Tab-separated table of C-alpha atoms and ligand atoms in Angstrom:
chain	number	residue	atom	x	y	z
P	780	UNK	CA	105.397	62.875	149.632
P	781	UNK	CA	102.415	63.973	152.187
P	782	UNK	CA	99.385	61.504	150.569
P	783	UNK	CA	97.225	64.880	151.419
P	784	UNK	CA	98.919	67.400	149.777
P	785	UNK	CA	98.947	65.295	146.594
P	786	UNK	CA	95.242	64.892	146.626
P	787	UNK	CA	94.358	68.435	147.071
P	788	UNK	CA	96.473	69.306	144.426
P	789	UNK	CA	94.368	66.389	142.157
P	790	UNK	CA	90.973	67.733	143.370
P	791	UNK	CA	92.237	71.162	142.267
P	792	UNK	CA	93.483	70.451	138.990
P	793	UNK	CA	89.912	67.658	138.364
P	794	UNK	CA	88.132	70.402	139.837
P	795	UNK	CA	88.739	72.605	136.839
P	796	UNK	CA	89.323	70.129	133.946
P	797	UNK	CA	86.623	70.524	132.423
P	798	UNK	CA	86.775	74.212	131.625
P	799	UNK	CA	86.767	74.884	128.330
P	800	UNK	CA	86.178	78.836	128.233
P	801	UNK	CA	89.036	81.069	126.545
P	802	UNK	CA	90.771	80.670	123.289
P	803	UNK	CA	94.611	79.957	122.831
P	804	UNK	CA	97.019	82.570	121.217
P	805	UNK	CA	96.935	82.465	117.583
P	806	UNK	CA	98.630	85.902	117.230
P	807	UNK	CA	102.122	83.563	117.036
P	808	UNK	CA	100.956	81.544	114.663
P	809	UNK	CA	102.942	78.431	115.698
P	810	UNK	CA	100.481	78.807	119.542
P	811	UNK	CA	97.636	78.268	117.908
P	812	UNK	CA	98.856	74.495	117.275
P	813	UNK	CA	98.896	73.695	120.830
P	814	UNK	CA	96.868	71.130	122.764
P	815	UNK	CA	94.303	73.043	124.266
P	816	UNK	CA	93.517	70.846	126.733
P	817	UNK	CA	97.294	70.538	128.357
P	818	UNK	CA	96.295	71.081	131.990
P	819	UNK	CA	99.656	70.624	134.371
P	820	UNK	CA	99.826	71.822	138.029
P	821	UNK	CA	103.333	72.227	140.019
P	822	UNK	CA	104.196	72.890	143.432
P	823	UNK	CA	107.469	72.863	144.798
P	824	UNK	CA	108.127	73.672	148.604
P	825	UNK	CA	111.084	75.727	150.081
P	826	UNK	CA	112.947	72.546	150.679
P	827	UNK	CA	113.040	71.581	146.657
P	828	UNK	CA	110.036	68.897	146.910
P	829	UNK	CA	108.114	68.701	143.895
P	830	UNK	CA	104.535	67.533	143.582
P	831	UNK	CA	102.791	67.494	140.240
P	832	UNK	CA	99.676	66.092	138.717
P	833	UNK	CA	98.462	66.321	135.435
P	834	UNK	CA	100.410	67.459	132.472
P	835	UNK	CA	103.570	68.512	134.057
P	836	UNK	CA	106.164	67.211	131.787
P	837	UNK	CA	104.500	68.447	129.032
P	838	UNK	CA	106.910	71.625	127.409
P	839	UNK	CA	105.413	74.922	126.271
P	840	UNK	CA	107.159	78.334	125.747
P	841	UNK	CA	107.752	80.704	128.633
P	842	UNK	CA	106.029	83.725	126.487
P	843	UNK	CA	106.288	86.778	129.192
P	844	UNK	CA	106.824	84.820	132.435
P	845	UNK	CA	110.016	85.281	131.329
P	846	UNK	CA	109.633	89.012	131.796
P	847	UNK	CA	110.406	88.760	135.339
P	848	UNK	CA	113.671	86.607	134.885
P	849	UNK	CA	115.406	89.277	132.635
P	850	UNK	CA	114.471	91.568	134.873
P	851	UNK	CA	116.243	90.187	137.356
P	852	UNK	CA	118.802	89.078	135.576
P	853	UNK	CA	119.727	92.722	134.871
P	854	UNK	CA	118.947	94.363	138.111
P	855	UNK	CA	121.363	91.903	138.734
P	856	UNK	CA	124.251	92.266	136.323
P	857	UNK	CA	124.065	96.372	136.006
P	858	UNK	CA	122.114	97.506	139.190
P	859	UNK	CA	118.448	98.595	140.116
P	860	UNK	CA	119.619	102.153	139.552
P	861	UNK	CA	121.017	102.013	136.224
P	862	UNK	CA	117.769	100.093	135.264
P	863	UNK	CA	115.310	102.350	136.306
P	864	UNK	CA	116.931	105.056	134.160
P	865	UNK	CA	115.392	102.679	131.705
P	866	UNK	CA	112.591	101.156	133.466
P	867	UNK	CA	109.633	101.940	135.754
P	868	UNK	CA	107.849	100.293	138.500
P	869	UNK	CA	104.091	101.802	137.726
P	870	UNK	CA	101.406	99.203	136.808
P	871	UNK	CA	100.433	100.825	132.847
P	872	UNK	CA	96.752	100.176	133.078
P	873	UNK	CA	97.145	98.889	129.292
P	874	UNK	CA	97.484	95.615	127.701
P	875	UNK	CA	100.657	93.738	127.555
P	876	UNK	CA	101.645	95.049	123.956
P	877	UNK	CA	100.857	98.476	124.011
P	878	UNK	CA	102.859	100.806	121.904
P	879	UNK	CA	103.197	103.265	124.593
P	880	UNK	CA	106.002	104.578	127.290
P	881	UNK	CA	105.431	106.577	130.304
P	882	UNK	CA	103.952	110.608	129.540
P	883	UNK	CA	106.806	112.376	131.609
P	884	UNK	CA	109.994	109.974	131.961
P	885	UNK	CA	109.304	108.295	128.210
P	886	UNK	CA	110.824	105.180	129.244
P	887	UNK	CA	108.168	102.134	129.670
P	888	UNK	CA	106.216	102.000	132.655
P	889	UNK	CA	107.359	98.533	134.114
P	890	UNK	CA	109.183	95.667	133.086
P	891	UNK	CA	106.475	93.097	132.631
P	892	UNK	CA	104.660	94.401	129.850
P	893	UNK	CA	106.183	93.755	126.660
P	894	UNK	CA	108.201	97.228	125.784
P	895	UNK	CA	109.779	96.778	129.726
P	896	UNK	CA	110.774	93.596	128.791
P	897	UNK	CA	112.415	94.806	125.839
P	898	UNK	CA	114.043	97.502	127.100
P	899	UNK	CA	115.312	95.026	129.868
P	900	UNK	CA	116.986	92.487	127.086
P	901	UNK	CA	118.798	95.687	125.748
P	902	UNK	CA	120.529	96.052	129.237
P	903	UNK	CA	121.722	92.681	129.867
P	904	UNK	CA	125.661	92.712	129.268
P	905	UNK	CA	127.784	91.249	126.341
P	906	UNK	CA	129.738	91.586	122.987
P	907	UNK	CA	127.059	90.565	120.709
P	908	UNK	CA	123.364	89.590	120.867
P	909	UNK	CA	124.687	85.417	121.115
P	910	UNK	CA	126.311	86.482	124.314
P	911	UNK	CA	123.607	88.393	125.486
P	912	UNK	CA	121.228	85.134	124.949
P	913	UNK	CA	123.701	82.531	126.448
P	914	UNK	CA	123.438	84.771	129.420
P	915	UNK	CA	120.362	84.704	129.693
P	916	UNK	CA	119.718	81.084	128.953
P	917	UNK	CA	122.426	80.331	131.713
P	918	UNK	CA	120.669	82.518	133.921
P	919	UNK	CA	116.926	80.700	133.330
P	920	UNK	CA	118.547	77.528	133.593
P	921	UNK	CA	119.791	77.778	137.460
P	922	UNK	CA	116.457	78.558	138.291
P	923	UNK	CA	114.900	75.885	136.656
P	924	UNK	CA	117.490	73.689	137.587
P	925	UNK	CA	117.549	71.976	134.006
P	926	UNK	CA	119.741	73.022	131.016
P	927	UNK	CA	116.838	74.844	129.047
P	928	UNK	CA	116.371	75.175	125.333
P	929	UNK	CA	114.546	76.999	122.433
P	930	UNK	CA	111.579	76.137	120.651
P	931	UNK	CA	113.032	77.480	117.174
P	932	UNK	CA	109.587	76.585	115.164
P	933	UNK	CA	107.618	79.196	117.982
P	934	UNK	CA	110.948	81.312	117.627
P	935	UNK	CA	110.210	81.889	114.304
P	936	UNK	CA	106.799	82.154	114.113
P	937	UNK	CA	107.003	85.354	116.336
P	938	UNK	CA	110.411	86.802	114.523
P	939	UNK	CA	108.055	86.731	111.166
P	940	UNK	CA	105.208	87.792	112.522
P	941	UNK	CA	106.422	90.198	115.573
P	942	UNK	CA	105.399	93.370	113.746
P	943	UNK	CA	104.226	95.207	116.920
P	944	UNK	CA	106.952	94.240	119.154
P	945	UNK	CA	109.065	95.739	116.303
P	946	UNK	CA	107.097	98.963	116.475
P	947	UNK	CA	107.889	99.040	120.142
P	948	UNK	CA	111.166	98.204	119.575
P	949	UNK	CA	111.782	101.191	117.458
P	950	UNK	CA	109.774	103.499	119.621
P	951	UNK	CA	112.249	102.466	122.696
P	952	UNK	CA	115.546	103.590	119.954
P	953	UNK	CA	113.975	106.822	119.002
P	954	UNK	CA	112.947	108.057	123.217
P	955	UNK	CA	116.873	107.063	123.952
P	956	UNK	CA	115.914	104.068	125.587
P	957	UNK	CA	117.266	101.012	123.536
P	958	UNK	CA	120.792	101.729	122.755
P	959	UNK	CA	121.367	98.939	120.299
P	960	UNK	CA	120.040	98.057	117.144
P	961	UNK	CA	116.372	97.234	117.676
P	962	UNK	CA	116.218	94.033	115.434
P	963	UNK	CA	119.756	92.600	117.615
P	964	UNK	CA	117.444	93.103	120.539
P	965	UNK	CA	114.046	91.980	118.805
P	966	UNK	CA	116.149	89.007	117.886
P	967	UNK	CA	117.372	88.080	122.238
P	968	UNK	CA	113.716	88.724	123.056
P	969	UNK	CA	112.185	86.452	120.974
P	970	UNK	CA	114.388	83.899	121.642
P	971	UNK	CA	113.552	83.732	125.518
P	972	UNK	CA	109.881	83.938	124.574
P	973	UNK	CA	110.486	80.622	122.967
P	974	UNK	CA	112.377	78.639	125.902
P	975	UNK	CA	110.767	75.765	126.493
P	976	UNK	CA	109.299	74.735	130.405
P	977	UNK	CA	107.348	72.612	131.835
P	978	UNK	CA	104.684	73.550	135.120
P	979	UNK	CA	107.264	72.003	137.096
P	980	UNK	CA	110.377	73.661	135.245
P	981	UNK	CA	107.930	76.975	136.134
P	982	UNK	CA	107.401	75.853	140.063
P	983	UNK	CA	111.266	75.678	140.417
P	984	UNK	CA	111.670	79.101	138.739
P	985	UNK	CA	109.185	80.387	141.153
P	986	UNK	CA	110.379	78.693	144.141
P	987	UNK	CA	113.863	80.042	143.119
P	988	UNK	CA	112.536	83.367	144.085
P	989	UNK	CA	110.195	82.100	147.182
P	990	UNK	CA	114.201	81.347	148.285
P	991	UNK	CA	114.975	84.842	148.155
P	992	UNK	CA	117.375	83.529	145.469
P	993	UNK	CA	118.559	80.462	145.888
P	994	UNK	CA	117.374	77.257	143.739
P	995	UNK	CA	116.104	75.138	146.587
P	996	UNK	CA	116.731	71.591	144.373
P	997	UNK	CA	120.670	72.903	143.470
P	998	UNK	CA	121.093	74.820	146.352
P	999	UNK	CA	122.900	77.209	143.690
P	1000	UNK	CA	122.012	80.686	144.019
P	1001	UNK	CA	120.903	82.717	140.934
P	1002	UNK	CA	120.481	86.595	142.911
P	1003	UNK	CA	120.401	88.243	145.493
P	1004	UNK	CA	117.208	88.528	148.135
P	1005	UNK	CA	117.661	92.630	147.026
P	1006	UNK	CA	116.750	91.301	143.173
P	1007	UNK	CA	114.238	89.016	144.359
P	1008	UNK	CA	112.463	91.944	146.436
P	1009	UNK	CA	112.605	94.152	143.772
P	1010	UNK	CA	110.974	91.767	140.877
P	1011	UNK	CA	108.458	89.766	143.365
P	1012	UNK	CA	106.968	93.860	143.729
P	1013	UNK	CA	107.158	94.616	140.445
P	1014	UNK	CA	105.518	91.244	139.567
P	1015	UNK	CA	102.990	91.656	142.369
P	1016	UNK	CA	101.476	95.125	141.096
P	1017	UNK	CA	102.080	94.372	137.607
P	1018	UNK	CA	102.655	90.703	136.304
P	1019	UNK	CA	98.915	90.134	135.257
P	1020	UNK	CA	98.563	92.724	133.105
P	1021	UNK	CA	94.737	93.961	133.612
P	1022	UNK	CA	93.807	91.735	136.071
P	1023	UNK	CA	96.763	92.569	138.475
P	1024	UNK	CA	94.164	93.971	141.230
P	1025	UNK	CA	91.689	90.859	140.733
P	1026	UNK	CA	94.589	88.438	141.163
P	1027	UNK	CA	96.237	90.548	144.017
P	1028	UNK	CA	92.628	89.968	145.777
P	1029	UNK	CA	92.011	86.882	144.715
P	1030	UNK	CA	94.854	84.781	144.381
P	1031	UNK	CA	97.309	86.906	146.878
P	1032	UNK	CA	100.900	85.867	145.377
P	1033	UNK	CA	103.122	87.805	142.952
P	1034	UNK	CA	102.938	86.507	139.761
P	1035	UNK	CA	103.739	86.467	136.035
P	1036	UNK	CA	101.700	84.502	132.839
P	1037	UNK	CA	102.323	84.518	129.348
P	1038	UNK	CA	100.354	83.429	126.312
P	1039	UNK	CA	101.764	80.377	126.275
P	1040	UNK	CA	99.304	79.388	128.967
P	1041	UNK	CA	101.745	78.883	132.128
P	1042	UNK	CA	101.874	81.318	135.192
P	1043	UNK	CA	103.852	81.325	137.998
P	1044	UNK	CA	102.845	82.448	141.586
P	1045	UNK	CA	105.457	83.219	144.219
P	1046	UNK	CA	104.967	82.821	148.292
P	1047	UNK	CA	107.824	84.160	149.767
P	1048	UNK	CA	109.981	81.648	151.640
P	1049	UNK	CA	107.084	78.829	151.198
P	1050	UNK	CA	106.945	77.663	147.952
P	1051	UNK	CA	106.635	78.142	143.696
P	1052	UNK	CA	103.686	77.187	141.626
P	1053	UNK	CA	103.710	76.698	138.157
P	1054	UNK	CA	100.421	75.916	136.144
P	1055	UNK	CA	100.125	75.208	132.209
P	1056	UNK	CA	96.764	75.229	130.301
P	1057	UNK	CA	96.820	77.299	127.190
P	1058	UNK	CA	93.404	78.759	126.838
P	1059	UNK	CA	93.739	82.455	127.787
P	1060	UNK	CA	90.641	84.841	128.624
P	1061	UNK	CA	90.881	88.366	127.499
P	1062	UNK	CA	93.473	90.106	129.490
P	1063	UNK	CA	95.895	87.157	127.615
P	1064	UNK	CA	96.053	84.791	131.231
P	1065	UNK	CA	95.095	81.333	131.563
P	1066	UNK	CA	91.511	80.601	132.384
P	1067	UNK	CA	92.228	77.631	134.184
P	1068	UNK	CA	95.425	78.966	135.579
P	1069	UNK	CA	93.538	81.501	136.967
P	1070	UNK	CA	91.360	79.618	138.399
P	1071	UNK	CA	93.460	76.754	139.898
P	1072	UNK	CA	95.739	79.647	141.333
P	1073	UNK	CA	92.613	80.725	143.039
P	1074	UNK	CA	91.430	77.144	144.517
P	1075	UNK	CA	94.899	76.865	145.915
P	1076	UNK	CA	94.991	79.883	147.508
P	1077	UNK	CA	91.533	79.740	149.305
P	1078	UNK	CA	92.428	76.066	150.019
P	1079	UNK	CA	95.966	75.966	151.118
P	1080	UNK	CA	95.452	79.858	152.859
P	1081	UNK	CA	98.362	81.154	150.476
P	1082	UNK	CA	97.233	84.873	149.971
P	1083	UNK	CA	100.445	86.641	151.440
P	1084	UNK	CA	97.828	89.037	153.072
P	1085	UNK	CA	96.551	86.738	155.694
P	1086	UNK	CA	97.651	87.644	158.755
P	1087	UNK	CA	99.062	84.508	160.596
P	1088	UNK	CA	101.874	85.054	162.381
P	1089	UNK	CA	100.923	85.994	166.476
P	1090	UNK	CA	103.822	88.145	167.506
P	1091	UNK	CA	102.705	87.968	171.128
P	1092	UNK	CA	103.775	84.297	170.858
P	1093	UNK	CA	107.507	85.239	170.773
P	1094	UNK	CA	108.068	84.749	174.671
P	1095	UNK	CA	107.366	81.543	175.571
P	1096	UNK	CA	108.046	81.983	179.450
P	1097	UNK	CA	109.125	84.279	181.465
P	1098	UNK	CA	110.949	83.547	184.939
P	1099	UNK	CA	112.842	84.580	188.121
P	1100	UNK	CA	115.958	82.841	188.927
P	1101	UNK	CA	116.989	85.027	191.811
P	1102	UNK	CA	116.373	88.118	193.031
P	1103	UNK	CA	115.803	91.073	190.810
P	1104	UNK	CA	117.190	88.527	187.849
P	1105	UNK	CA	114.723	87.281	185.154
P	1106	UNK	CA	114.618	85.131	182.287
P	1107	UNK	CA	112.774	85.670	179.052
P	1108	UNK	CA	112.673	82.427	176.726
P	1109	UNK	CA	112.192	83.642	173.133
P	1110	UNK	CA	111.001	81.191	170.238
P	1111	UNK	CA	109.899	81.161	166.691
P	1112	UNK	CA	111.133	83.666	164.160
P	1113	UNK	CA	112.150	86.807	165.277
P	1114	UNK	CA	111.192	89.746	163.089
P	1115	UNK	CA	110.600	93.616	163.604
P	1116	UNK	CA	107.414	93.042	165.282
P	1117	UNK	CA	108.720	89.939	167.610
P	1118	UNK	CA	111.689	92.280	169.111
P	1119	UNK	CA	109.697	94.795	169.306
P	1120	UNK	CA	107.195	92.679	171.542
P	1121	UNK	CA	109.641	91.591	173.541
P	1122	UNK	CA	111.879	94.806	174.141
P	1123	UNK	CA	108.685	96.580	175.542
P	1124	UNK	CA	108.080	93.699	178.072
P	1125	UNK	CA	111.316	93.983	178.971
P	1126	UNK	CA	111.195	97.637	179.630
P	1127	UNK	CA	107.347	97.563	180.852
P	1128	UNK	CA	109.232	95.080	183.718
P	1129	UNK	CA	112.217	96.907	184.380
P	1130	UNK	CA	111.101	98.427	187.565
P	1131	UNK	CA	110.740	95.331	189.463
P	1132	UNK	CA	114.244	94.185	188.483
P	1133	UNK	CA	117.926	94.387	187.584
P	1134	UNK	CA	118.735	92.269	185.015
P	1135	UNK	CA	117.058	90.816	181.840
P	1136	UNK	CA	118.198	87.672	180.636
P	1137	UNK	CA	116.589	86.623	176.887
P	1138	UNK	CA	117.357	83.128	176.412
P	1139	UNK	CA	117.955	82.362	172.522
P	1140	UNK	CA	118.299	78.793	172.092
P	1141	UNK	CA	115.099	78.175	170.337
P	1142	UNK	CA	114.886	81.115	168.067
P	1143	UNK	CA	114.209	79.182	164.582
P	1144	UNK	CA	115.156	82.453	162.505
P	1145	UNK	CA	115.709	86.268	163.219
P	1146	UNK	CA	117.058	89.404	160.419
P	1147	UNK	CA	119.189	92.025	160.939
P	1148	UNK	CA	116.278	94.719	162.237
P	1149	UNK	CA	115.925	92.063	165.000
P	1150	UNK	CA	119.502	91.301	165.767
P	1151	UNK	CA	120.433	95.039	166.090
P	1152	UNK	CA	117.124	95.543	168.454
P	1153	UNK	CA	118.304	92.938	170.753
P	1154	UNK	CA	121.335	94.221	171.164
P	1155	UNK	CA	120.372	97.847	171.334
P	1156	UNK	CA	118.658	96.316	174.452
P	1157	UNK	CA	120.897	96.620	176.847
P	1158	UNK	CA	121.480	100.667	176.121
P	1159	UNK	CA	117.884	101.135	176.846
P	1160	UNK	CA	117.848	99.186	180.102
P	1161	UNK	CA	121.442	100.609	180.999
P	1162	UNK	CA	119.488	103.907	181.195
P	1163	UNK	CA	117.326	103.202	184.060
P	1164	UNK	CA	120.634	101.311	185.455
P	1165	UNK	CA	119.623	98.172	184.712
P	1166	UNK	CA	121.352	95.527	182.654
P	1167	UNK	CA	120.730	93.384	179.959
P	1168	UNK	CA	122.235	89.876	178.783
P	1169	UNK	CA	121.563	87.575	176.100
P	1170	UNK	CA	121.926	83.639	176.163
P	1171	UNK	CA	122.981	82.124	172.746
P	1172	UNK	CA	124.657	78.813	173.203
P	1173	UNK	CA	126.970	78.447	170.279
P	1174	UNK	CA	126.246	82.201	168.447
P	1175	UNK	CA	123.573	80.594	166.045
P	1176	UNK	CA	121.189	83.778	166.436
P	1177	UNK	CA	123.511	86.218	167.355
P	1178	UNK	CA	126.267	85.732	165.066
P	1179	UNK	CA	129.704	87.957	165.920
P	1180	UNK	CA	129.570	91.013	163.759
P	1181	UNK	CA	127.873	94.386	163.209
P	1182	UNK	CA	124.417	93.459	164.103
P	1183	UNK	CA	125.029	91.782	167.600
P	1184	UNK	CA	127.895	94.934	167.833
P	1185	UNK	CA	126.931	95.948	171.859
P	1186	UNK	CA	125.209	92.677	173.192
P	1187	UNK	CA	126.469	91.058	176.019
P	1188	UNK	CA	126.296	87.040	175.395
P	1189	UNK	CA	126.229	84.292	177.399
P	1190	UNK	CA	126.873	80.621	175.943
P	1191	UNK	CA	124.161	79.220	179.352
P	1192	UNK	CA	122.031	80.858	181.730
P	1193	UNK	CA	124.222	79.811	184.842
P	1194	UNK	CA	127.038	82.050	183.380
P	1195	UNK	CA	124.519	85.290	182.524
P	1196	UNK	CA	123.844	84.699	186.344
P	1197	UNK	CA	126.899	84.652	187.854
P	1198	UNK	CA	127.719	88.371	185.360
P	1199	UNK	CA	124.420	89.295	187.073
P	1200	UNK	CA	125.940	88.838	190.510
P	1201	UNK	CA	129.044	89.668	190.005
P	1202	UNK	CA	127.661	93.122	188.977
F	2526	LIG	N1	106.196	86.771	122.985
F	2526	LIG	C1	104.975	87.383	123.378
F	2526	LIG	C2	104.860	88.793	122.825
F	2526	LIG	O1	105.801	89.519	122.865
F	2526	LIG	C3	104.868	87.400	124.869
F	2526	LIG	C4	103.602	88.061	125.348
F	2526	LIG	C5	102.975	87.408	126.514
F	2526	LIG	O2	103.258	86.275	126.889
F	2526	LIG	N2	102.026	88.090	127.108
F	2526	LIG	O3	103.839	89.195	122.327
């Protein structure tokens, strides 16, 4: 544990304590018995570590941050392009259970509001709506990394009292868009409104997804990076129902509440927070959620918006080690914009010399975009008649395949010297 990081997540949480605005759901009648002043705060980091502080351990239901997981679950199980057939991307400008769908395609506008999310437990595969849950449950529980269960007293309080998700239920059957029976579906929804988490349970979920996938406690993936893009968008210009823009500006992260008083917020490949204090404001998030999400941001710089990362620092040194031969050494991560920066060097040199060696050992991480631009290098420099190598000691960067297809390699510098002299 870093003693810092701990107390800045205690200032945060003791920093807003004492809030009492908002009011907690009473809609599901079994909400309204929570303890309104439940305030837990969870963090976990890429690597699986947890910090905490507050309530974390105490259990709530999921409510609609489970929106998200179905989503992906199904995205996952029957493809994003036999779910958009169903479901839209488009923020709906309208609260979280409007009866409404989309004017022109009549299916609902995204999967985070509550007729999405219906429409998404309607697509999730299996023989009968018990299958369909288990699935799901399964699904949740990988990316909590705990076996989760139902709250069956909050389960049905909202299968009594759900009468406008039943409207939207039936709205979905008669547009085409729920092929079931509406009250089998009602019935799978509910249920995963009701699972129980805790902050940290919610961090875990979210860091799940800041893994492009993969629980980083289990090590067990759950989807694929392709899901995880998909629903981190989705939740980015849609999972806070009104207040999307404010929290895009404010807070930075895709995320997802629900009126059980929890939200998750997302920083890709960093880290998952989860936050639990029940009173919600008006657009149905929690005040203190809200705000603590906000604190964080400003205080640990997590708005995915900053602009950090210095490209220009991808070479770390360039030099000659014989005539008309040079060395670049690349480090850091190596994305679009890092190739990019170092391709043009190359090329902005290339008429004071005849071969280009970029030295790979201490690349920390580089994608596809930047593999294939590397070794498109050498093409570009082969048309002024120059060559270009690569140094990659033991193929960690530059894996054999389709990517690195056309790049010369050398395992040390000395051998990319003697091919340069040879030639
Ligand atoms: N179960 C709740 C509902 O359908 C979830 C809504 C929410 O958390 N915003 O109304």
């Amino acid at each position: 544990m870093s003693v810092l990081v701990q107390k800045y997540l205690d200032e945060i949480r003791a920093e807003h304590a004492d809030i009492t605005d908002g009011a907690v759901a009473h809609y599901i009648p079994e909400l309204a018995s929570v303890d309104p002043s439940s305030f837990g705060l969870s963090l976990e980091l890429s690597d699986g570590y947890v910090y905490e502080t507050g309530d974390s351990a105490v259990e709530f239901t999921i409510q609609s941050i489970s929106k998200p997981f179905t989503y992906a679950l199904v995205l996952d199980q029957v493809g994003a392009d036999a779910v958009d057939t169903k479901i839209g991307v488009e923020p709906s400008g309208e609260p979280f259970n409007e009866i409404s769908v989309d004017n022109q395609t009549k299916t609902p506008k995204n999967a985070m509001i509550n007729a999405g999310a219906i429409a998404a437990v309607s697509l999730i595969p299996g023989a009968d709506p018990a299958e369909r849950f288990d699935r799901l449950l399964d699904f949740y529980s990988v990316c909590a990394g705990r076996r989760l269960d139902v709250d069956e007293e909050v389960y049905r309080s909202e299968k009594t009292t759900g009468s406008r998700n039943r409207a939207i239920a039936y709205m979905l059957q008669s547009f085409g868009v729920l092929d079931g029976d509406p009250d089998e579906v009602l019935d799978v929804y509910f249920r995963q409104c009701a699972i129980k988490v805790t902050s940290s349970d919610l961090a875990c979920m979210a860091s799940t997804l800041a893994r492009g996938g993969v629980n980083p406690g289990s090590g067990i993936r759950a989807m694929s990076p392709a899901v995880v893009q998909r629903t981190l968008s989705v939740m980015m210009t849609c999972g806070m129902y009104d207040a999307t823009g404010m929290w895009a500006t404010t807070v930075g992260m895709p995320a997802k509440s629900g009126v059980g008083g929890g939200i998750i917020a997302v920083l890709p490949s960093q880290l998952g927070i989860g936050v639990y204090s029940p009173p919600l404001d008006r657009n149905g998030n929690s005040v203190r959620g809200l705000r603590a999400c906000q604190s964080l941001s400003a205080q640990l710089g997590l708005h995915v918006m900053s602009v950090t990362r210095e490209s220009r620092s991808t070479i770390r040194a360039t030099h000659d080690i014989a005539p008309g031969v040079r060395v670049y050494e690349l480090h850091g991560d190596l994305l679009f914009a890092g190739a990019e920066r170092a391709l043009r060097t190359v090329e902005h040199d290339s008429d004071g010399i005849d071969v280009a060696i970029l030295e790979l050992s201490r690349v920390d991480d580089i994608n596809d975009v930047a593999r294939r631009m590397l070794a498109g290098m050498r093409e570009s420099l082969e048309r002024a008649g120059k060559e270009g190598y690569l140094v990659d000691p033991d193929r960690r960067v530059m894996p054999t395949g389709r990517p690195s297809a056309g790049a010369v390699i050398f395992p040390t510098v000395d051998e990319a010297l003697r091919a340069a002299r040879d030639r």
